[in-house]
PDB file of N, CA and C in Angstrom:
ATOM      1  N   LEU A 176      88.360 119.427  99.895  1.00 82.00           N
ATOM      2  CA  LEU A 176      87.349 118.774 100.320  1.00 82.00           C
ATOM      3  C   LEU A 176      89.131 119.240 101.937  1.00 82.00           C
ATOM      4  N   HIS A 177      88.491 119.728 102.511  1.00 90.00           N
ATOM      5  CA  HIS A 177      89.378 119.541 104.424  1.00 90.00           C
ATOM      6  C   HIS A 177      88.272 118.893 104.785  1.00 90.00           C
ATOM      7  N   VAL A 178      89.249 118.325 106.265  1.00 91.00           N
ATOM      8  CA  VAL A 178      88.825 117.585 107.488  1.00 91.00           C
ATOM      9  C   VAL A 178      89.301 118.565 107.962  1.00 91.00           C
ATOM     10  N   ARG A 179      89.218 118.841 109.329  1.00 91.00           N
ATOM     11  CA  ARG A 179      89.782 118.755 110.650  1.00 91.00           C
ATOM     12  C   ARG A 179      89.784 118.289 111.621  1.00 91.00           C
ATOM     13  N   LEU A 180      90.844 117.247 111.954  1.00 90.00           N
ATOM     14  CA  LEU A 180      90.852 116.405 113.200  1.00 90.00           C
ATOM     15  C   LEU A 180      91.575 116.459 114.760  1.00 90.00           C
ATOM     16  N   SER A 181      90.409 116.477 115.601  1.00 91.00           N
ATOM     17  CA  SER A 181      91.476 116.284 116.804  1.00 91.00           C
ATOM     18  C   SER A 181      91.578 114.519 117.286  1.00 91.00           C
ATOM     19  N   VAL A 182      93.376 114.480 117.156  1.00 91.00           N
ATOM     20  CA  VAL A 182      93.694 113.146 117.742  1.00 91.00           C
ATOM     21  C   VAL A 182      93.444 113.019 118.283  1.00 91.00           C
ATOM     22  N   GLN A 183      92.649 111.630 119.352  1.00 90.00           N
ATOM     23  CA  GLN A 183      92.965 111.030 120.351  1.00 90.00           C
ATOM     24  C   GLN A 183      94.131 110.310 120.424  1.00 90.00           C
ATOM     25  N   THR A 184      94.967 111.566 121.161  1.00 90.00           N
ATOM     26  CA  THR A 184      96.727 110.698 121.173  1.00 90.00           C
ATOM     27  C   THR A 184      97.578 110.882 122.894  1.00 90.00           C
ATOM     28  N   ALA A 185      99.260 110.389 122.678  1.00 89.00           N
ATOM     29  CA  ALA A 185      99.655 111.131 123.429  1.00 89.00           C
ATOM     30  C   ALA A 185     100.722 111.281 122.750  1.00 89.00           C
ATOM     31  N   ASP A 186     100.681 110.713 121.857  1.00 91.00           N
ATOM     32  CA  ASP A 186     101.852 112.049 120.395  1.00 91.00           C
ATOM     33  C   ASP A 186     101.696 113.791 119.851  1.00 91.00           C
ATOM     34  N   SER A 187     102.640 113.777 119.728  1.00 89.00           N
ATOM     35  CA  SER A 187     102.416 115.753 119.936  1.00 89.00           C
ATOM     36  C   SER A 187     101.602 115.679 118.659  1.00 89.00           C
ATOM     37  N   VAL A 188     101.305 117.132 118.338  1.00 90.00           N
ATOM     38  CA  VAL A 188     101.161 117.417 116.682  1.00 90.00           C
ATOM     39  C   VAL A 188     102.075 116.861 115.592  1.00 90.00           C
ATOM     40  N   GLU A 189     103.500 117.526 116.368  1.00 91.00           N
ATOM     41  CA  GLU A 189     105.044 117.301 115.845  1.00 91.00           C
ATOM     42  C   GLU A 189     105.217 115.615 114.896  1.00 91.00           C
ATOM     43  N   MET A 190     104.972 114.923 116.836  1.00 94.00           N
ATOM     44  CA  MET A 190     105.108 113.520 115.671  1.00 94.00           C
ATOM     45  C   MET A 190     104.516 112.771 114.656  1.00 94.00           C
ATOM     46  N   LEU A 191     103.323 113.571 115.610  1.00 94.00           N
ATOM     47  CA  LEU A 191     102.216 113.429 114.319  1.00 94.00           C
ATOM     48  C   LEU A 191     102.354 113.914 112.710  1.00 94.00           C
ATOM     49  N   VAL A 192     103.331 114.378 112.796  1.00 94.00           N
ATOM     50  CA  VAL A 192     102.933 115.126 111.324  1.00 94.00           C
ATOM     51  C   VAL A 192     104.452 114.085 110.330  1.00 94.00           C
ATOM     52  N   SER A 193     105.038 114.017 111.635  1.00 96.00           N
ATOM     53  CA  SER A 193     106.203 112.821 111.781  1.00 96.00           C
ATOM     54  C   SER A 193     105.916 111.814 111.034  1.00 96.00           C
ATOM     55  N   LYS A 194     105.427 111.111 111.224  1.00 96.00           N
ATOM     56  CA  LYS A 194     104.530 109.494 111.548  1.00 96.00           C
ATOM     57  C   LYS A 194     104.238 109.692 110.100  1.00 96.00           C
ATOM     58  N   ALA A 195     103.836 110.916 110.256  1.00 96.00           N
ATOM     59  CA  ALA A 195     103.096 111.124 109.002  1.00 96.00           C
ATOM     60  C   ALA A 195     103.451 111.236 107.703  1.00 96.00           C
ATOM     61  N   ALA A 196     104.487 112.389 107.599  1.00 96.00           N
ATOM     62  CA  ALA A 196     105.351 112.148 106.505  1.00 96.00           C
ATOM     63  C   ALA A 196     106.154 110.732 106.471  1.00 96.00           C
ATOM     64  N   ALA A 197     106.991 109.640 108.225  1.00 96.00           N
ATOM     65  CA  ALA A 197     107.845 108.793 107.198  1.00 96.00           C
ATOM     66  C   ALA A 197     106.797 107.393 106.611  1.00 96.00           C
ATOM     67  N   VAL A 198     105.446 107.444 105.571  1.00 95.00           N
ATOM     68  CA  VAL A 198     104.616 107.119 104.936  1.00 95.00           C
ATOM     69  C   VAL A 198     104.446 107.175 103.731  1.00 95.00           C
ATOM     70  N   GLY A 199     104.756 108.710 103.747  1.00 93.00           N
ATOM     71  CA  GLY A 199     104.349 109.610 102.430  1.00 93.00           C
ATOM     72  C   GLY A 199     102.831 110.257 102.873  1.00 93.00           C
ATOM     73  N   VAL A 200     102.717 110.758 103.821  1.00 94.00           N
ATOM     74  CA  VAL A 200     100.988 111.321 104.370  1.00 94.00           C
ATOM     75  C   VAL A 200     101.754 112.475 103.960  1.00 94.00           C
ATOM     76  N   GLY A 201     100.691 113.928 103.982  1.00 92.00           N
ATOM     77  CA  GLY A 201     101.533 114.904 103.965  1.00 92.00           C
ATOM     78  C   GLY A 201      99.643 115.716 104.666  1.00 92.00           C
ATOM     79  N   ILE A 202     100.140 115.961 105.993  1.00 93.00           N
ATOM     80  CA  ILE A 202      99.172 116.708 107.539  1.00 93.00           C
ATOM     81  C   ILE A 202      99.122 117.695 107.521  1.00 93.00           C
ATOM     82  N   ILE A 203      98.481 119.137 107.867  1.00 92.00           N
ATOM     83  CA  ILE A 203      98.832 120.188 108.002  1.00 92.00           C
ATOM     84  C   ILE A 203      98.053 119.612 110.061  1.00 92.00           C
ATOM     85  N   PRO A 204      99.351 120.761 110.416  1.00 92.00           N
ATOM     86  CA  PRO A 204      98.860 120.621 111.848  1.00 92.00           C
ATOM     87  C   PRO A 204      98.272 122.427 111.933  1.00 92.00           C
ATOM     88  N   VAL A 205      97.421 121.908 112.631  1.00 87.00           N
ATOM     89  CA  VAL A 205      95.944 123.261 112.949  1.00 87.00           C
ATOM     90  C   VAL A 205      96.710 124.161 114.082  1.00 87.00           C
ATOM     91  N   SER A 206      97.050 123.582 114.906  1.00 71.00           N
ATOM     92  CA  SER A 206      97.460 124.684 116.031  1.00 71.00           C
ATOM     93  C   SER A 206      98.137 123.857 116.943  1.00 71.00           C
ATOM     94  N   GLU A 207      99.116 124.170 118.278  1.00 65.00           N
ATOM     95  CA  GLU A 207     100.340 124.259 118.308  1.00 65.00           C
ATOM     96  C   GLU A 207      99.362 123.470 120.183  1.00 65.00           C
ATOM     97  N   GLN A 208     100.196 122.579 119.962  1.00 59.00           N
ATOM     98  CA  GLN A 208      99.099 121.857 121.448  1.00 59.00           C
ATOM     99  C   GLN A 208      98.997 121.599 123.121  1.00 59.00           C
ATOM    100  N   ALA A 209      97.744 122.456 123.854  1.00 62.00           N
ATOM    101  CA  ALA A 209      98.491 122.188 124.338  1.00 62.00           C
ATOM    102  C   ALA A 209      98.876 121.116 126.028  1.00 62.00           C
ATOM    103  N   ALA A 210      98.759 120.873 126.409  1.00 60.00           N
ATOM    104  CA  ALA A 210      99.060 120.305 128.072  1.00 60.00           C
ATOM    105  C   ALA A 210      97.625 119.763 127.607  1.00 60.00           C
ATOM    106  N   THR A 211      96.657 119.697 128.262  1.00 60.00           N
ATOM    107  CA  THR A 211      95.243 119.101 128.342  1.00 60.00           C
ATOM    108  C   THR A 211      94.264 119.040 127.680  1.00 60.00           C
ATOM    109  N   CYS A 212      95.271 119.344 125.668  1.00 80.00           N
ATOM    110  CA  CYS A 212      94.259 119.066 124.519  1.00 80.00           C
ATOM    111  C   CYS A 212      95.081 118.401 123.297  1.00 80.00           C
ATOM    112  N   SER A 213      93.518 117.749 122.877  1.00 86.00           N
ATOM    113  CA  SER A 213      94.526 116.688 122.107  1.00 86.00           C
ATOM    114  C   SER A 213      94.897 117.523 120.166  1.00 86.00           C
ATOM    115  N   PRO A 214      95.928 116.758 120.305  1.00 89.00           N
ATOM    116  CA  PRO A 214      96.502 117.783 118.884  1.00 89.00           C
ATOM    117  C   PRO A 214      95.505 117.608 117.214  1.00 89.00           C
ATOM    118  N   GLU A 215      95.875 119.272 117.064  1.00 90.00           N
ATOM    119  CA  GLU A 215      95.110 118.708 115.183  1.00 90.00           C
ATOM    120  C   GLU A 215      95.106 119.251 114.589  1.00 90.00           C
ATOM    121  N   ILE A 216      95.203 118.810 114.072  1.00 92.00           N
ATOM    122  CA  ILE A 216      95.672 118.107 112.059  1.00 92.00           C
ATOM    123  C   ILE A 216      94.092 118.372 110.991  1.00 92.00           C
ATOM    124  N   LEU A 217      94.708 119.082 110.105  1.00 92.00           N
ATOM    125  CA  LEU A 217      94.713 119.095 109.355  1.00 92.00           C
ATOM    126  C   LEU A 217      93.967 118.475 107.599  1.00 92.00           C
ATOM    127  N   LEU A 218      93.597 117.490 107.398  1.00 92.00           N
ATOM    128  CA  LEU A 218      93.559 116.799 106.144  1.00 92.00           C
ATOM    129  C   LEU A 218      92.914 117.594 104.508  1.00 92.00           C
ATOM    130  N   SER A 219      94.138 117.788 103.820  1.00 92.00           N
ATOM    131  CA  SER A 219      93.405 118.218 102.397  1.00 92.00           C
ATOM    132  C   SER A 219      93.470 117.247 101.234  1.00 92.00           C
ATOM    133  N   PHE A 220      91.962 117.208 100.499  1.00 90.00           N
ATOM    134  CA  PHE A 220      91.558 116.162  99.492  1.00 90.00           C
ATOM    135  C   PHE A 220      92.420 116.958  98.632  1.00 90.00           C
ATOM    136  N   ALA A 221      92.354 117.735  98.286  1.00 90.00           N
ATOM    137  CA  ALA A 221      92.539 118.905  97.325  1.00 90.00           C
ATOM    138  C   ALA A 221      93.810 118.373  96.716  1.00 90.00           C
ATOM    139  N   GLY A 222      92.836 118.050  94.849  1.00 90.00           N
ATOM    140  CA  GLY A 222      93.958 117.715  94.091  1.00 90.00           C
ATOM    141  C   GLY A 222      94.575 116.405  93.896  1.00 90.00           C
ATOM    142  N   ILE A 223      93.771 115.184  94.621  1.00 91.00           N
ATOM    143  CA  ILE A 223      94.278 114.219  94.940  1.00 91.00           C
ATOM    144  C   ILE A 223      92.683 113.012  94.834  1.00 91.00           C
ATOM    145  N   ALA A 224      93.345 111.793  93.884  1.00 93.00           N
ATOM    146  CA  ALA A 224      92.130 111.203  93.096  1.00 93.00           C
ATOM    147  C   ALA A 224      92.036 110.432  94.298  1.00 93.00           C
ATOM    148  N   GLU A 225      90.399 110.202  94.155  1.00 93.00           N
ATOM    149  CA  GLU A 225      89.232 109.840  94.348  1.00 93.00           C
ATOM    150  C   GLU A 225      90.061 108.004  94.771  1.00 93.00           C
ATOM    151  N   ALA A 226      90.897 108.001  94.136  1.00 96.00           N
ATOM    152  CA  ALA A 226      90.986 106.262  94.367  1.00 96.00           C
ATOM    153  C   ALA A 226      92.245 106.535  95.444  1.00 96.00           C
ATOM    154  N   ASP A 227      93.190 107.503  95.703  1.00 94.00           N
ATOM    155  CA  ASP A 227      94.087 107.326  95.885  1.00 94.00           C
ATOM    156  C   ASP A 227      93.364 107.916  97.376  1.00 94.00           C
ATOM    157  N   ILE A 228      92.795 108.074  98.714  1.00 93.00           N
ATOM    158  CA  ILE A 228      91.922 108.816  99.999  1.00 93.00           C
ATOM    159  C   ILE A 228      92.563 107.735 100.598  1.00 93.00           C
ATOM    160  N   LYS A 229      91.392 107.204 100.369  1.00 95.00           N
ATOM    161  CA  LYS A 229      91.624 105.588 101.205  1.00 95.00           C
ATOM    162  C   LYS A 229      92.612 105.098 101.636  1.00 95.00           C
ATOM    163  N   PRO A 230      93.183 104.502 100.844  1.00 95.00           N
ATOM    164  CA  PRO A 230      95.026 103.605 100.898  1.00 95.00           C
ATOM    165  C   PRO A 230      95.505 104.229 102.005  1.00 95.00           C
ATOM    166  N   ALA A 231      95.774 106.094 101.064  1.00 94.00           N
ATOM    167  CA  ALA A 231      96.867 106.886 101.933  1.00 94.00           C
ATOM    168  C   ALA A 231      96.032 107.218 103.784  1.00 94.00           C
ATOM    169  N   ILE A 232      94.617 106.863 104.119  1.00 94.00           N
ATOM    170  CA  ILE A 232      93.912 107.041 105.054  1.00 94.00           C
ATOM    171  C   ILE A 232      94.173 106.221 106.089  1.00 94.00           C
ATOM    172  N   GLU A 233      94.535 104.676 105.439  1.00 96.00           N
ATOM    173  CA  GLU A 233      95.030 102.832 105.904  1.00 96.00           C
ATOM    174  C   GLU A 233      96.551 103.317 106.389  1.00 96.00           C
ATOM    175  N   LEU A 234      96.840 103.845 105.080  1.00 95.00           N
ATOM    176  CA  LEU A 234      99.047 104.479 106.005  1.00 95.00           C
ATOM    177  C   LEU A 234      99.059 105.142 107.395  1.00 95.00           C
ATOM    178  N   LEU A 235      98.351 106.065 107.099  1.00 94.00           N
ATOM    179  CA  LEU A 235      97.949 107.245 108.582  1.00 94.00           C
ATOM    180  C   LEU A 235      97.157 105.756 109.545  1.00 94.00           C
ATOM    181  N   LYS A 236      96.238 106.138 109.933  1.00 95.00           N
ATOM    182  CA  LYS A 236      96.023 104.977 110.374  1.00 95.00           C
ATOM    183  C   LYS A 236      97.232 103.836 111.262  1.00 95.00           C
ATOM    184  N   GLN A 237      98.075 103.460 110.143  1.00 96.00           N
ATOM    185  CA  GLN A 237      98.921 102.152 110.474  1.00 96.00           C
ATOM    186  C   GLN A 237     100.479 103.372 111.140  1.00 96.00           C
ATOM    187  N   ALA A 238     100.507 103.722 110.608  1.00 96.00           N
ATOM    188  CA  ALA A 238     101.802 104.742 111.218  1.00 96.00           C
ATOM    189  C   ALA A 238     101.581 105.290 112.510  1.00 96.00           C
ATOM    190  N   TRP A 239     100.078 105.760 112.760  1.00 95.00           N
ATOM    191  CA  TRP A 239      99.460 106.530 113.859  1.00 95.00           C
ATOM    192  C   TRP A 239      99.600 105.851 114.435  1.00 95.00           C
ATOM    193  N   PHE A 240      98.425 104.285 114.851  1.00 93.00           N
ATOM    194  CA  PHE A 240      98.681 103.254 116.046  1.00 93.00           C
ATOM    195  C   PHE A 240      98.494 101.605 115.380  1.00 93.00           C
ATOM    196  N   GLY A 241      99.305 102.290 114.636  1.00 91.00           N
ATOM    197  CA  GLY A 241     100.294 100.365 114.609  1.00 91.00           C
ATOM    198  C   GLY A 241      99.440  99.265 114.192  1.00 91.00           C
TER     199      GLY A 241
END
């Protein structure tokens, strides 16, 4: 299962990747961010236990939005 997200933030896609990595969550940047577009990322849940998904999403939320 994969989920593609457009993140409503002033951060660049590179910053989102960095913040996610800092809390141990891997994300995949989809494309370079144009000046007028929101950054897009891909979440891949392949090989991740169902019980581990919600805690990882919570970590990602905390890393990105405080």
